[in-house]
mmCIF file of C-alpha atoms and ligand atoms in Angstrom:
data_model
loop_
_atom_site.group_PDB
_atom_site.id
_atom_site.type_symbol
_atom_site.label_atom_id
_atom_site.label_comp_id
_atom_site.label_asym_id
_atom_site.label_seq_id
_atom_site.Cartn_x
_atom_site.Cartn_y
_atom_site.Cartn_z
ATOM 1 C CA UNK A 1 66.936 -11.708 46.988
ATOM 2 C CA UNK A 2 65.222 -8.426 47.290
ATOM 3 C CA UNK A 3 63.904 -6.518 44.381
ATOM 4 C CA UNK A 4 62.671 -2.923 44.483
ATOM 5 C CA UNK A 5 60.094 -2.226 41.712
ATOM 6 C CA UNK A 6 59.073 1.325 41.085
ATOM 7 C CA UNK A 7 56.020 2.643 39.152
ATOM 8 C CA UNK A 8 55.553 6.248 37.899
ATOM 9 C CA UNK A 9 52.543 8.333 38.801
ATOM 10 C CA UNK A 10 50.098 9.536 36.013
ATOM 11 C CA UNK A 11 51.336 12.355 33.806
ATOM 12 C CA UNK A 12 50.562 14.243 30.682
ATOM 13 C CA UNK A 13 46.839 14.711 31.618
ATOM 14 C CA UNK A 14 46.274 10.957 32.099
ATOM 15 C CA UNK A 15 44.288 9.952 35.214
ATOM 16 C CA UNK A 16 46.221 6.653 35.514
ATOM 17 C CA UNK A 17 49.548 5.249 34.885
ATOM 18 C CA UNK A 18 49.458 1.568 34.004
ATOM 19 C CA UNK A 19 52.997 1.051 35.192
ATOM 20 C CA UNK A 20 52.014 2.012 38.710
ATOM 21 C CA UNK A 21 48.679 0.052 38.468
ATOM 22 C CA UNK A 22 50.648 -3.091 37.489
ATOM 23 C CA UNK A 23 53.200 -2.592 40.143
ATOM 24 C CA UNK A 24 50.642 -2.319 42.750
ATOM 25 C CA UNK A 25 49.156 -5.638 41.689
ATOM 26 C CA UNK A 26 52.424 -7.441 41.966
ATOM 27 C CA UNK A 27 52.530 -10.117 44.741
ATOM 28 C CA UNK A 28 55.038 -9.683 47.726
ATOM 29 C CA UNK A 29 57.203 -12.685 46.554
ATOM 30 C CA UNK A 30 58.061 -13.898 43.079
ATOM 31 C CA UNK A 31 60.456 -16.838 42.409
ATOM 32 C CA UNK A 32 61.408 -16.676 46.127
ATOM 33 C CA UNK A 33 62.450 -12.986 45.850
ATOM 34 C CA UNK A 34 61.061 -10.379 48.207
ATOM 35 C CA UNK A 35 59.257 -7.565 46.182
ATOM 36 C CA UNK A 36 59.151 -4.186 47.668
ATOM 37 C CA UNK A 37 57.598 -1.273 45.813
ATOM 38 C CA UNK A 38 57.892 2.529 45.427
ATOM 39 C CA UNK A 39 55.814 5.240 43.629
ATOM 40 C CA UNK A 40 57.844 7.863 41.756
ATOM 41 C CA UNK A 41 56.789 11.264 40.848
ATOM 42 C CA UNK A 42 57.071 12.389 37.145
ATOM 43 C CA UNK A 43 59.284 15.317 38.109
ATOM 44 C CA UNK A 44 62.703 15.661 36.883
ATOM 45 C CA UNK A 45 65.199 15.481 39.683
ATOM 46 C CA UNK A 46 62.710 14.550 42.449
ATOM 47 C CA UNK A 47 62.101 11.253 40.902
ATOM 48 C CA UNK A 48 65.783 10.405 41.330
ATOM 49 C CA UNK A 49 65.637 11.664 44.960
ATOM 50 C CA UNK A 50 62.649 9.401 45.755
ATOM 51 C CA UNK A 51 64.496 6.481 43.893
ATOM 52 C CA UNK A 52 67.746 7.144 45.934
ATOM 53 C CA UNK A 53 65.924 7.160 49.247
ATOM 54 C CA UNK A 54 64.173 3.899 48.466
ATOM 55 C CA UNK A 55 67.306 2.228 47.480
ATOM 56 C CA UNK A 56 69.094 3.553 50.681
ATOM 57 C CA UNK A 57 66.318 2.326 52.738
ATOM 58 C CA UNK A 58 65.700 -1.025 51.074
ATOM 59 C CA UNK A 59 69.249 -1.952 49.832
ATOM 60 C CA UNK A 60 67.749 -4.131 47.158
ATOM 61 C CA UNK A 61 69.868 -6.604 45.070
ATOM 62 C CA UNK A 62 67.727 -5.447 41.809
ATOM 63 C CA UNK A 63 66.006 -2.107 41.240
ATOM 64 C CA UNK A 64 63.544 -2.489 38.273
ATOM 65 C CA UNK A 65 61.673 0.711 37.363
ATOM 66 C CA UNK A 66 58.479 0.567 35.392
ATOM 67 C CA UNK A 67 56.991 3.372 33.199
ATOM 68 C CA UNK A 68 54.312 4.073 30.457
ATOM 69 C CA UNK A 69 55.374 4.346 26.850
ATOM 70 C CA UNK A 70 51.987 5.420 25.272
ATOM 71 C CA UNK A 71 51.819 4.418 21.657
ATOM 72 C CA UNK A 72 54.003 1.377 21.827
ATOM 73 C CA UNK A 73 52.287 -2.007 21.253
ATOM 74 C CA UNK A 74 54.607 -4.156 23.269
ATOM 75 C CA UNK A 75 56.241 -4.316 26.675
ATOM 76 C CA UNK A 76 59.708 -3.049 26.108
ATOM 77 C CA UNK A 77 62.525 -3.910 28.472
ATOM 78 C CA UNK A 78 65.105 -0.966 27.935
ATOM 79 C CA UNK A 79 68.632 -1.671 26.782
ATOM 80 C CA UNK A 80 70.268 1.761 27.412
ATOM 81 C CA UNK A 81 69.773 4.870 29.382
ATOM 82 C CA UNK A 82 71.482 8.062 28.053
ATOM 83 C CA UNK A 83 72.761 11.065 29.812
ATOM 84 C CA UNK A 84 70.223 13.501 28.188
ATOM 85 C CA UNK A 85 67.056 15.085 29.273
ATOM 86 C CA UNK A 86 64.900 16.653 26.534
ATOM 87 C CA UNK A 87 61.253 17.055 27.528
ATOM 88 C CA UNK A 88 58.491 17.232 24.921
ATOM 89 C CA UNK A 89 55.923 18.241 27.456
ATOM 90 C CA UNK A 90 56.510 19.698 31.044
ATOM 91 C CA UNK A 91 56.633 17.325 33.954
ATOM 92 C CA UNK A 92 54.031 17.301 36.771
ATOM 93 C CA UNK A 93 55.846 20.318 38.326
ATOM 94 C CA UNK A 94 56.021 22.322 35.204
ATOM 95 C CA UNK A 95 59.823 21.766 34.428
ATOM 96 C CA UNK A 96 60.715 21.162 30.901
ATOM 97 C CA UNK A 97 64.503 20.500 30.471
ATOM 98 C CA UNK A 98 65.938 20.920 27.032
ATOM 99 C CA UNK A 99 69.132 19.352 25.932
ATOM 100 C CA UNK A 100 70.364 18.894 29.480
ATOM 101 C CA UNK A 101 72.647 16.416 30.927
ATOM 102 C CA UNK A 102 71.122 14.210 33.741
ATOM 103 C CA UNK A 103 74.654 13.952 35.538
ATOM 104 C CA UNK A 104 77.104 16.647 34.555
ATOM 105 C CA UNK A 105 80.098 14.989 33.521
ATOM 106 C CA UNK A 106 78.649 11.607 33.657
ATOM 107 C CA UNK A 107 79.239 8.867 30.962
ATOM 108 C CA UNK A 108 77.054 9.581 27.932
ATOM 109 C CA UNK A 109 75.143 6.223 28.451
ATOM 110 C CA UNK A 110 74.824 3.018 30.602
ATOM 111 C CA UNK A 111 73.744 -0.320 29.372
ATOM 112 C CA UNK A 112 71.048 -2.204 31.496
ATOM 113 C CA UNK A 113 72.320 -4.661 34.019
ATOM 114 C CA UNK A 114 69.100 -6.868 33.725
ATOM 115 C CA UNK A 115 68.738 -9.775 31.255
ATOM 116 C CA UNK A 116 66.460 -8.031 28.771
ATOM 117 C CA UNK A 117 66.700 -10.801 25.931
ATOM 118 C CA UNK A 118 65.887 -13.602 28.547
ATOM 119 C CA UNK A 119 62.917 -11.463 29.703
ATOM 120 C CA UNK A 120 61.574 -10.833 26.222
ATOM 121 C CA UNK A 121 61.949 -14.721 25.434
ATOM 122 C CA UNK A 122 59.920 -15.583 28.547
ATOM 123 C CA UNK A 123 57.320 -12.993 27.737
ATOM 124 C CA UNK A 124 56.862 -14.227 24.186
ATOM 125 C CA UNK A 125 56.743 -17.862 25.116
ATOM 126 C CA UNK A 126 53.865 -16.919 27.546
ATOM 127 C CA UNK A 127 51.984 -15.064 24.757
ATOM 128 C CA UNK A 128 52.880 -11.617 26.061
ATOM 129 C CA UNK A 129 53.886 -9.112 23.392
ATOM 130 C CA UNK A 130 57.475 -8.026 24.063
ATOM 131 C CA UNK A 131 60.510 -6.642 22.278
ATOM 132 C CA UNK A 132 63.843 -5.147 23.494
ATOM 133 C CA UNK A 133 63.924 -1.503 23.201
ATOM 134 C CA UNK A 134 67.098 0.446 22.320
ATOM 135 C CA UNK A 135 65.652 3.936 23.353
ATOM 136 C CA UNK A 136 63.867 4.889 26.634
ATOM 137 C CA UNK A 137 63.264 8.342 25.169
ATOM 138 C CA UNK A 138 64.496 11.486 26.780
ATOM 139 C CA UNK A 139 61.821 12.109 29.508
ATOM 140 C CA UNK A 140 61.679 10.853 32.988
ATOM 141 C CA UNK A 141 61.762 7.329 32.283
ATOM 142 C CA UNK A 142 65.250 7.634 30.590
ATOM 143 C CA UNK A 143 66.249 9.834 33.341
ATOM 144 C CA UNK A 144 65.288 7.105 35.928
ATOM 145 C CA UNK A 145 66.969 4.310 33.965
ATOM 146 C CA UNK A 146 70.198 6.395 33.626
ATOM 147 C CA UNK A 147 69.902 7.475 37.401
ATOM 148 C CA UNK A 148 69.562 3.884 38.717
ATOM 149 C CA UNK A 149 72.346 2.705 36.581
ATOM 150 C CA UNK A 150 74.502 5.654 37.601
ATOM 151 C CA UNK A 151 73.808 4.544 41.287
ATOM 152 C CA UNK A 152 74.851 1.030 40.503
ATOM 153 C CA UNK A 153 78.108 2.313 38.778
ATOM 154 C CA UNK A 154 78.984 4.576 41.569
ATOM 155 C CA UNK A 155 77.458 3.704 44.993
ATOM 156 C CA UNK A 156 75.865 0.363 44.915
ATOM 157 C CA UNK A 157 78.159 -2.005 42.794
ATOM 158 C CA UNK A 158 76.378 -5.203 43.983
ATOM 159 C CA UNK A 159 72.975 -3.834 42.773
ATOM 160 C CA UNK A 160 71.526 -4.546 39.322
ATOM 161 C CA UNK A 161 69.185 -2.069 37.762
ATOM 162 C CA UNK A 162 67.000 -1.693 34.758
ATOM 163 C CA UNK A 163 63.804 -0.402 33.178
ATOM 164 C CA UNK A 164 60.712 -1.584 31.623
ATOM 165 C CA UNK A 165 58.143 0.462 29.583
ATOM 166 C CA UNK A 166 54.505 -0.748 29.230
ATOM 167 C CA UNK A 167 51.956 0.311 26.800
ATOM 168 C CA UNK A 168 48.687 2.358 27.381
ATOM 169 C CA UNK A 169 46.218 0.222 29.377
ATOM 170 C CA UNK A 170 43.032 -0.570 27.640
ATOM 171 C CA UNK A 171 41.009 1.787 29.787
ATOM 172 C CA UNK A 172 43.195 4.615 28.561
ATOM 173 C CA UNK A 173 42.920 3.463 24.939
ATOM 174 C CA UNK A 174 39.188 3.604 25.246
ATOM 175 C CA UNK A 175 39.275 7.245 25.866
ATOM 176 C CA UNK A 176 42.057 7.936 23.176
ATOM 177 C CA UNK A 177 41.915 7.921 19.353
ATOM 178 C CA UNK A 178 40.938 4.861 17.151
ATOM 179 C CA UNK A 179 43.932 2.739 16.615
ATOM 180 C CA UNK A 180 45.739 3.484 19.807
ATOM 181 C CA UNK A 181 47.620 0.367 20.851
ATOM 182 C CA UNK A 182 46.919 -1.015 24.550
ATOM 183 C CA UNK A 183 47.360 -3.858 26.744
ATOM 184 C CA UNK A 184 45.387 -5.100 29.818
ATOM 185 C CA UNK A 185 46.850 -4.506 33.118
ATOM 186 C CA UNK A 186 46.580 -8.170 33.930
ATOM 187 C CA UNK A 187 48.827 -8.926 30.982
ATOM 188 C CA UNK A 188 51.247 -6.367 32.196
ATOM 189 C CA UNK A 189 51.384 -8.026 35.509
ATOM 190 C CA UNK A 190 51.946 -11.340 33.925
ATOM 191 C CA UNK A 191 54.802 -9.893 31.876
ATOM 192 C CA UNK A 192 56.485 -8.023 34.862
ATOM 193 C CA UNK A 193 56.228 -11.262 36.894
ATOM 194 C CA UNK A 194 58.079 -13.086 34.269
ATOM 195 C CA UNK A 195 60.733 -10.232 34.049
ATOM 196 C CA UNK A 196 61.263 -10.591 37.675
ATOM 197 C CA UNK A 197 61.676 -14.353 37.282
ATOM 198 C CA UNK A 198 64.161 -13.824 34.697
ATOM 199 C CA UNK A 199 66.071 -11.341 36.924
ATOM 200 C CA UNK A 200 66.182 -14.045 39.719
ATOM 201 C CA UNK A 201 67.230 -16.892 37.372
ATOM 202 C CA UNK A 202 69.670 -15.022 35.172
ATOM 203 C CA UNK A 203 71.961 -13.546 37.815
ATOM 204 C CA UNK A 204 74.922 -12.807 35.561
ATOM 205 C CA UNK A 205 74.782 -11.415 32.001
ATOM 206 C CA UNK A 206 71.956 -12.181 29.627
ATOM 207 C CA UNK A 207 71.278 -14.807 26.958
ATOM 208 C CA UNK A 208 72.238 -13.834 23.391
ATOM 209 C CA UNK A 209 69.006 -12.802 22.137
ATOM 210 C CA UNK A 210 67.848 -12.559 18.377
ATOM 211 C CA UNK A 211 64.458 -10.999 19.124
ATOM 212 C CA UNK A 212 65.540 -7.740 17.392
ATOM 213 C CA UNK A 213 64.585 -4.391 18.787
ATOM 214 C CA UNK A 214 62.282 -1.425 18.245
ATOM 215 C CA UNK A 215 64.065 -0.243 15.156
ATOM 216 C CA UNK A 216 62.569 -3.165 13.131
HETATM 217 N N1 LIG B 1 56.608 7.411 31.286
HETATM 218 C C1 LIG B 1 57.268 8.689 30.954
HETATM 219 C C2 LIG B 1 57.616 9.186 32.239
HETATM 220 C C3 LIG B 1 56.816 8.675 33.348
HETATM 221 C C4 LIG B 1 56.189 7.427 32.602
HETATM 222 O O1 LIG B 1 55.359 6.396 33.046
HETATM 223 C C5 LIG B 1 58.506 8.452 30.105
HETATM 224 O O2 LIG B 1 58.399 7.431 29.227
HETATM 225 O O3 LIG B 1 59.496 9.065 30.082
#
């Protein structure tokens, strides 16, 4: 099995993106699967082009995209990508789409093709804070989740895709305000490794999870 793991570049004035740092530290093989990596720009439209090119070149069985969700306390595998871009801040090229579809005429939403509940169970059992999220927001990360699932639905029916958000790294929180939640990059690497193991072992569907969601 081949798994393409992507990490976003820094954005919003941050000098690092913990998602990219964690992806860089992943080994080349996890649970027998070959891990290939790509770095994505935080630029509406171009992130999808880079992803599309990486998928065309690598032909992965699984495409797992990783991004930062500053302010979250847990690693959050995302359940749903919506066909809606609405940027609170400009992207790294100064674009700020407001109330735009990602794919004109596309379905309103796609559900993840990855076993997010099995993933969260594994992370929690290993002591890694994790919860299934039912919103990936409306910025580039949601755009990427929607885009990868649209690719799966339209061009790569054998591929499975999904997205995981990670919190700020401890180094970022040290520069931000008192009370800013964070996690070590080492723990993110551990969590992402468990997520990839879950993708290898749970090839069809997911377990029925009771671990709740971000609404709780
Ligand atoms: N997080 C942003 C975009 C890039 C990233 O790492 C988001 O949550 O949309």
